[in-house]
PDB file of C-alpha atoms in Angstrom:
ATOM      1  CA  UNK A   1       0.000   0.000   0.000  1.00  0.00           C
ATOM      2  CA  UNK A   2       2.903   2.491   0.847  1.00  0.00           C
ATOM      3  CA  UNK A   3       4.891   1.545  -2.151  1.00  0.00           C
ATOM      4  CA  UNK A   4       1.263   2.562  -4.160  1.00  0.00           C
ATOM      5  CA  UNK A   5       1.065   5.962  -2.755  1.00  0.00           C
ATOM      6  CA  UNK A   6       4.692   6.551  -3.217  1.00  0.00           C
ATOM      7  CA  UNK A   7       4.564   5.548  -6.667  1.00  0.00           C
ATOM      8  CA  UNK A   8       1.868   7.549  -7.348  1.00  0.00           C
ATOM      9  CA  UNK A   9       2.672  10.761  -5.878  1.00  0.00           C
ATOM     10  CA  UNK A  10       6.300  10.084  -8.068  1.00  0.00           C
ATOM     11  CA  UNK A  11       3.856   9.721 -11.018  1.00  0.00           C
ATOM     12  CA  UNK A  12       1.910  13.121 -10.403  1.00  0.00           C
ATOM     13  CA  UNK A  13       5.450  15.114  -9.728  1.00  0.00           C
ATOM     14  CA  UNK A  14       7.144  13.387 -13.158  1.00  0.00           C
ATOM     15  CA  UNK A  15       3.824  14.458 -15.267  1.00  0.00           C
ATOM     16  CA  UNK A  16       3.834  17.658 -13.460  1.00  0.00           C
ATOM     17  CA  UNK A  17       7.599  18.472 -14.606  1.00  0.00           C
ATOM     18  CA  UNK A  18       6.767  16.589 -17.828  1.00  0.00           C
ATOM     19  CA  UNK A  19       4.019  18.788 -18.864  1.00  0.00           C
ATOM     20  CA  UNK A  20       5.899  21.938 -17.870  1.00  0.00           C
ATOM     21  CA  UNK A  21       8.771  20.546 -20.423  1.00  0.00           C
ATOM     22  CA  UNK A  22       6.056  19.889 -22.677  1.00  0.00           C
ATOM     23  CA  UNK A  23       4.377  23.040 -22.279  1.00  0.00           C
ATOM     24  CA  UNK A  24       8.102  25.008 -23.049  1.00  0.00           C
ATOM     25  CA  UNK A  25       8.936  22.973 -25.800  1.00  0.00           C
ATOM     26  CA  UNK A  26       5.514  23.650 -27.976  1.00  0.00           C
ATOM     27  CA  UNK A  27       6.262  27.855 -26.919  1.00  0.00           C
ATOM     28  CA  UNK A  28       9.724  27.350 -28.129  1.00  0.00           C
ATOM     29  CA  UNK A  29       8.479  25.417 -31.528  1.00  0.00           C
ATOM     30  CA  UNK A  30       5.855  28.268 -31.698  1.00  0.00           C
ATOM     31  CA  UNK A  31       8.187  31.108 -31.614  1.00  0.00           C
ATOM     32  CA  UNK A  32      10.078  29.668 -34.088  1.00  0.00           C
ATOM     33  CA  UNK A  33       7.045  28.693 -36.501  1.00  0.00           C
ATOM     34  CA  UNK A  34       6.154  32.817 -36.076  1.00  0.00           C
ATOM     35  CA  UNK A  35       9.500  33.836 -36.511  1.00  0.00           C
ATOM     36  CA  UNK A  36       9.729  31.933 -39.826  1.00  0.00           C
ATOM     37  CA  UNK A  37       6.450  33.834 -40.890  1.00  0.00           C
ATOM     38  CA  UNK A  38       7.861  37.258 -39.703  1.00  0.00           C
ATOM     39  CA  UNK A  39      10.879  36.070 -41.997  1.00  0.00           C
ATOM     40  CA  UNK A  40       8.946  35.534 -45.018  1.00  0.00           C
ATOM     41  CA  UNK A  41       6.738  38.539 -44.243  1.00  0.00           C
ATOM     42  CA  UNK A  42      10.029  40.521 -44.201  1.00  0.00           C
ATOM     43  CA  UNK A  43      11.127  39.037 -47.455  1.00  0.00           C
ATOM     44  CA  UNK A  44       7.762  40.376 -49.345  1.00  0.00           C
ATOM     45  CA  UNK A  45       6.895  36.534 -49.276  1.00  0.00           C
ATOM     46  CA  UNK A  46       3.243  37.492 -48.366  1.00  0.00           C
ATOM     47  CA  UNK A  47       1.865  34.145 -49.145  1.00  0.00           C
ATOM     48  CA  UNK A  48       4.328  31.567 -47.679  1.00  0.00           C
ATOM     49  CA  UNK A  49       4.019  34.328 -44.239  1.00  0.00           C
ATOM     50  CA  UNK A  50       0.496  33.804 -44.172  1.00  0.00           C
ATOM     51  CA  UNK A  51       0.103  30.059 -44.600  1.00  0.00           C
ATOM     52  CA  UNK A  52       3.215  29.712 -42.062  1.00  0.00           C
ATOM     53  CA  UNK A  53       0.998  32.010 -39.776  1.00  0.00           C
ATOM     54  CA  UNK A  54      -2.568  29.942 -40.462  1.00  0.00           C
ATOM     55  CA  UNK A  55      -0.392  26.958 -39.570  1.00  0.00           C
ATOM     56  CA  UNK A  56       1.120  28.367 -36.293  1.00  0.00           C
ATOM     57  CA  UNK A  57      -2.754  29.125 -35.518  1.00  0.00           C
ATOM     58  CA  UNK A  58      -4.102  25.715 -35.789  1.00  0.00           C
ATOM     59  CA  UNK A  59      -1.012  24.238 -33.881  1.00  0.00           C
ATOM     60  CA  UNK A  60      -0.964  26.788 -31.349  1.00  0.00           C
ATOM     61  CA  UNK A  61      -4.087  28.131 -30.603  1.00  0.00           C
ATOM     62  CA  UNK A  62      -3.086  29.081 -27.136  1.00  0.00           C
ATOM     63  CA  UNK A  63       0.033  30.075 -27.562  1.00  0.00           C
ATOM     64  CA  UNK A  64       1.184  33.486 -25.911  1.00  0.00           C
ATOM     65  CA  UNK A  65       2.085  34.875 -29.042  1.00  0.00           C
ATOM     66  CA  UNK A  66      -1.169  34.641 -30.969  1.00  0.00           C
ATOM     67  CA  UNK A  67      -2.000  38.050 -31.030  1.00  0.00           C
ATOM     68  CA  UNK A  68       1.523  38.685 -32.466  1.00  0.00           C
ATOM     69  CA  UNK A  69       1.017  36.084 -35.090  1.00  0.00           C
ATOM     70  CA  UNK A  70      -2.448  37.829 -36.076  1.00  0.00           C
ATOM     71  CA  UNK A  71      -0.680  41.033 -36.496  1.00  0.00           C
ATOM     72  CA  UNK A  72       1.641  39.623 -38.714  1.00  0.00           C
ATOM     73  CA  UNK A  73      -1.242  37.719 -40.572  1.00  0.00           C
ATOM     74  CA  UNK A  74      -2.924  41.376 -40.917  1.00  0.00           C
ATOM     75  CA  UNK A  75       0.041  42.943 -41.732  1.00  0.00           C
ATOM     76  CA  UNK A  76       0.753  40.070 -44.494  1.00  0.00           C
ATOM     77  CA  UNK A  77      -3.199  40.864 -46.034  1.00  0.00           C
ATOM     78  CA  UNK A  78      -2.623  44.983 -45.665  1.00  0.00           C
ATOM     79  CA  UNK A  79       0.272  44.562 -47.963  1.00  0.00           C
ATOM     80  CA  UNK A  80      -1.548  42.357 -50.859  1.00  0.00           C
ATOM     81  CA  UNK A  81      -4.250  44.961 -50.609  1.00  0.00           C
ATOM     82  CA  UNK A  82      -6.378  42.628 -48.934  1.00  0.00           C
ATOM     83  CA  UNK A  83      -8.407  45.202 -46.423  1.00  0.00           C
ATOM     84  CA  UNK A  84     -11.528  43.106 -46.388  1.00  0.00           C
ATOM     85  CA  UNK A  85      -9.843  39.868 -44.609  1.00  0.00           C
ATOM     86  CA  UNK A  86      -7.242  42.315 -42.433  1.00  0.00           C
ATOM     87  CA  UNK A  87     -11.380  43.551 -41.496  1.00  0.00           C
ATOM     88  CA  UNK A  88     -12.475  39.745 -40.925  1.00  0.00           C
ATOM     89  CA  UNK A  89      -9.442  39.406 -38.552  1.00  0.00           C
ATOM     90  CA  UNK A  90     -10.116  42.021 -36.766  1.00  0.00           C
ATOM     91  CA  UNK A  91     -13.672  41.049 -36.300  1.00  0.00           C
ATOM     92  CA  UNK A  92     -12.829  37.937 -35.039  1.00  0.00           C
ATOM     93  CA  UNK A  93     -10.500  39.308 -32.144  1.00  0.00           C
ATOM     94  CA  UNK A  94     -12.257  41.826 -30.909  1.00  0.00           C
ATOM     95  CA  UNK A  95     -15.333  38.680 -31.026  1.00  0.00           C
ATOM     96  CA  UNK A  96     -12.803  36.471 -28.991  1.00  0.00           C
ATOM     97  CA  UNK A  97     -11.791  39.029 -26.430  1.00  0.00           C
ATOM     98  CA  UNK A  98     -14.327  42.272 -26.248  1.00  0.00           C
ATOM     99  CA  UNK A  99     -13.169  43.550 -23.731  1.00  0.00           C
ATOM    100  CA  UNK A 100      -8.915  43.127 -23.706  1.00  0.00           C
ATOM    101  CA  UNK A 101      -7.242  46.252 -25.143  1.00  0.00           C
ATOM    102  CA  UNK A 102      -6.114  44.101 -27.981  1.00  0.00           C
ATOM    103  CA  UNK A 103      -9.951  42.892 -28.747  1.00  0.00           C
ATOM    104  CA  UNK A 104     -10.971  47.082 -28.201  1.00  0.00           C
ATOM    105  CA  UNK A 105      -7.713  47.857 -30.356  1.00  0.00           C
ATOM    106  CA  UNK A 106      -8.812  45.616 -32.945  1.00  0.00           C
ATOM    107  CA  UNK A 107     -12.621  46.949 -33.085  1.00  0.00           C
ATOM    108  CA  UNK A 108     -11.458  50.454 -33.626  1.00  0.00           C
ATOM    109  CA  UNK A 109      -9.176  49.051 -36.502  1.00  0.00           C
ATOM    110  CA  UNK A 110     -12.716  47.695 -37.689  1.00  0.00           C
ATOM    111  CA  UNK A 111     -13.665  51.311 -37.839  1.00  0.00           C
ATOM    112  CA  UNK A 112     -10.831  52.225 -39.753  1.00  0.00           C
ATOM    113  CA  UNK A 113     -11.132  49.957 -42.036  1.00  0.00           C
ATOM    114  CA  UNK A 114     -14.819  50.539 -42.795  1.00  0.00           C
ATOM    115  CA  UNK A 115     -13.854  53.758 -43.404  1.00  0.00           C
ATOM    116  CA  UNK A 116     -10.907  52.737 -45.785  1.00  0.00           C
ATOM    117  CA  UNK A 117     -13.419  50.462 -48.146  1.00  0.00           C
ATOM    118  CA  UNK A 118     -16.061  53.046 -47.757  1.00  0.00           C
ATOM    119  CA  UNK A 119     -19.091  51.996 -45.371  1.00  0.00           C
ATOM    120  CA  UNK A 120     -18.862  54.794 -43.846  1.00  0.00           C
ATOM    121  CA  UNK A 121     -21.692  54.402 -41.996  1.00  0.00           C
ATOM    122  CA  UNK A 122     -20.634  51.132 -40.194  1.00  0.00           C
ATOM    123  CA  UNK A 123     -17.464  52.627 -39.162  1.00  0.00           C
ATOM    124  CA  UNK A 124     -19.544  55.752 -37.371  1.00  0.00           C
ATOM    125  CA  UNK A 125     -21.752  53.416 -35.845  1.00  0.00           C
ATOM    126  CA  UNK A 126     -17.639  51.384 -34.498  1.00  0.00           C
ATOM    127  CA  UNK A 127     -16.990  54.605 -33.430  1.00  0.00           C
ATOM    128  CA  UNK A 128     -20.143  55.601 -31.257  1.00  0.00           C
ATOM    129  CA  UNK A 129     -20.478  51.752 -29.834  1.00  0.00           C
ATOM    130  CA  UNK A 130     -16.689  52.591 -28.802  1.00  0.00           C
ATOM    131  CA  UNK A 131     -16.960  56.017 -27.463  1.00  0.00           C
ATOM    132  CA  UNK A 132     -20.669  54.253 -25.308  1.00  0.00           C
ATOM    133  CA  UNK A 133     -17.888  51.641 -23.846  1.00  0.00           C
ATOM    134  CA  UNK A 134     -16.225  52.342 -20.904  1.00  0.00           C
ATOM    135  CA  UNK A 135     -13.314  49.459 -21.028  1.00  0.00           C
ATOM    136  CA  UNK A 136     -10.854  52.339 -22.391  1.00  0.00           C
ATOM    137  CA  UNK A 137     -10.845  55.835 -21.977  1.00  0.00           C
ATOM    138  CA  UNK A 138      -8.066  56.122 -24.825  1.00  0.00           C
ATOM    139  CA  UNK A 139      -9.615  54.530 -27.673  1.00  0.00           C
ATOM    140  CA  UNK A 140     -12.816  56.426 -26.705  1.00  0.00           C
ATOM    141  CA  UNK A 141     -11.106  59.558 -26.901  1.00  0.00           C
ATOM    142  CA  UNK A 142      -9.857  58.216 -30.434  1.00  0.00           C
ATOM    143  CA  UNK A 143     -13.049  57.263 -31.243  1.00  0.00           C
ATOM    144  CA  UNK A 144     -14.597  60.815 -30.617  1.00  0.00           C
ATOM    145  CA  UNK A 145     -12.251  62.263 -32.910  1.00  0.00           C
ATOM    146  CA  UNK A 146     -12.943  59.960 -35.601  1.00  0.00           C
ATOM    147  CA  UNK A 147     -16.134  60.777 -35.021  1.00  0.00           C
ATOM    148  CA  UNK A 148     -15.404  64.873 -34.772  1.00  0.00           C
ATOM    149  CA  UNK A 149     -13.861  64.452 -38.171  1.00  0.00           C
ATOM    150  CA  UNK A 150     -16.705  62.803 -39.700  1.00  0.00           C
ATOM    151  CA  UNK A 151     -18.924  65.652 -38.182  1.00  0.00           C
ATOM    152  CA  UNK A 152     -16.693  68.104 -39.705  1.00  0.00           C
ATOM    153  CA  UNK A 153     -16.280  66.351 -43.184  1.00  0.00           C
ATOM    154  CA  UNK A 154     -20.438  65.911 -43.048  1.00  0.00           C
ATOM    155  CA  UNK A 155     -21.355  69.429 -41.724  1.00  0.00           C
ATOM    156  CA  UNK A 156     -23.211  67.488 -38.805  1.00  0.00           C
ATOM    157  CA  UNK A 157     -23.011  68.292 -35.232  1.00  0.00           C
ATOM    158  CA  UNK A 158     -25.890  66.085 -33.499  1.00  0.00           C
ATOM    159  CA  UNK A 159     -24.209  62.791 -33.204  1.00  0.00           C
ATOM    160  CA  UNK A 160     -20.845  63.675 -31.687  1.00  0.00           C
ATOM    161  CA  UNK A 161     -22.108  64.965 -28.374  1.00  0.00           C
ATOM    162  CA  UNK A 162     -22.967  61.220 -27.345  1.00  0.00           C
ATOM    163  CA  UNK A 163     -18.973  60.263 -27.799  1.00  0.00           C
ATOM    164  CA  UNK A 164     -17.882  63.864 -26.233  1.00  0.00           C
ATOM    165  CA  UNK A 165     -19.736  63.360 -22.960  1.00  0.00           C
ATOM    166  CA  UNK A 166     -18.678  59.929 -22.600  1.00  0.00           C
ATOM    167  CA  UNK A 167     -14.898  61.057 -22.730  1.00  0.00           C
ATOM    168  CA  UNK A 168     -15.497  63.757 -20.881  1.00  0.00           C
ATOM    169  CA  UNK A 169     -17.104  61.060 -18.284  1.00  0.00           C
ATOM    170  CA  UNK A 170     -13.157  59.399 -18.961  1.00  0.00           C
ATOM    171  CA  UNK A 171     -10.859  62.453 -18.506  1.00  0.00           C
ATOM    172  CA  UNK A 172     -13.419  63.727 -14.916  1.00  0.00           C
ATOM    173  CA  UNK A 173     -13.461  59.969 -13.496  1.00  0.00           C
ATOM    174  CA  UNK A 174      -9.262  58.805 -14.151  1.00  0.00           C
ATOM    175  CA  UNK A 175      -7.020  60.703 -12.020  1.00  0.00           C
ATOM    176  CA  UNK A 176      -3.872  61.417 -14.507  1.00  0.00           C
ATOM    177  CA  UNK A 177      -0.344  61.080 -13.234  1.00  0.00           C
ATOM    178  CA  UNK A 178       1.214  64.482 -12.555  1.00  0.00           C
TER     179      UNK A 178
END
């Protein structure tokens, strides 16, 4: 019975250290699967950097550098001239994490990019649903002056106030570092 219980608490502290190993071996083949990708990227190889990237995705999917890999992905599609899947990746972060700064940073790239293939109404109505969110009071303050310039390009004042009290609420509520 005492050789059991020895054995298995041996067992549980080898798989522990085993799946640590484990664990730092799949980072270290991920780093180098994104660094190949950055590589290509680098190289003007746009497609071999993107299917190295899709391929780092499916093997890594929890990997801690999947939000660098997507930027490399968009950065891969920005360069073919491919705004409308840099806009689908985008959409899909900010659905995976709505609330992280890099899910909020990628819904205001939404807006940007709405505005890039011309629906310009879609990326005003990004920019309000940003400015009504209080997760960050810097992209809201970006987001008012997207939508300032719209105002200003439209000759329309109504729809700004919304996003201008709500950063107001930002700058009155955040103590800033002096």
């Amino acid at each position: 019975m005492r050789f059991l219980i020895i054995l298995s608490l041996t067992w549980i502290s080898f798989s522990g250290s085993l799946s640590s190993e484990i664990g730092s071996l799949q980072e270290t083949q991920a780093e180098n699967l994104l660094r190949i990708a950055e590589e290509a990227y680098k190289d003007q190889k746009f497609h071999r950097s993107i299917e190295e990237i899709k391929n780092f995705l499916i093997l890594y999917p929890t990997s801690k550098l999947k939000y660098k890999a997507y930027q490399v992905l968009k950065n891969n599609y920005s360069r073919l001239g491919r705004p409308e899947k840099v806009l689908e990746i985008n959409l899909y972060q900010y659905s995976q994490e709505p609330t992280s700064s890099q899910g909020l940073n990628a819904f205001f790239e939404v807006g940007k990019l709405y505005l890039e293939i011309g629906e310009k109404n879609k990326a005003k109505e990004v920019f309000k649903s940003i400015c009504t969110q209080s997760f960050s009071r810097e992209l809201a303050e970006k987001a008012s002056l997207e939508l300032s310039e719209w105002d200003i390009l439209n000759d329309s004042k109504t729809e700004t106030s919304e996003c201008g009290e709500n950063t107001s609420f930002f700058r009155d509520s955040i103590p800033e570092n002096r």
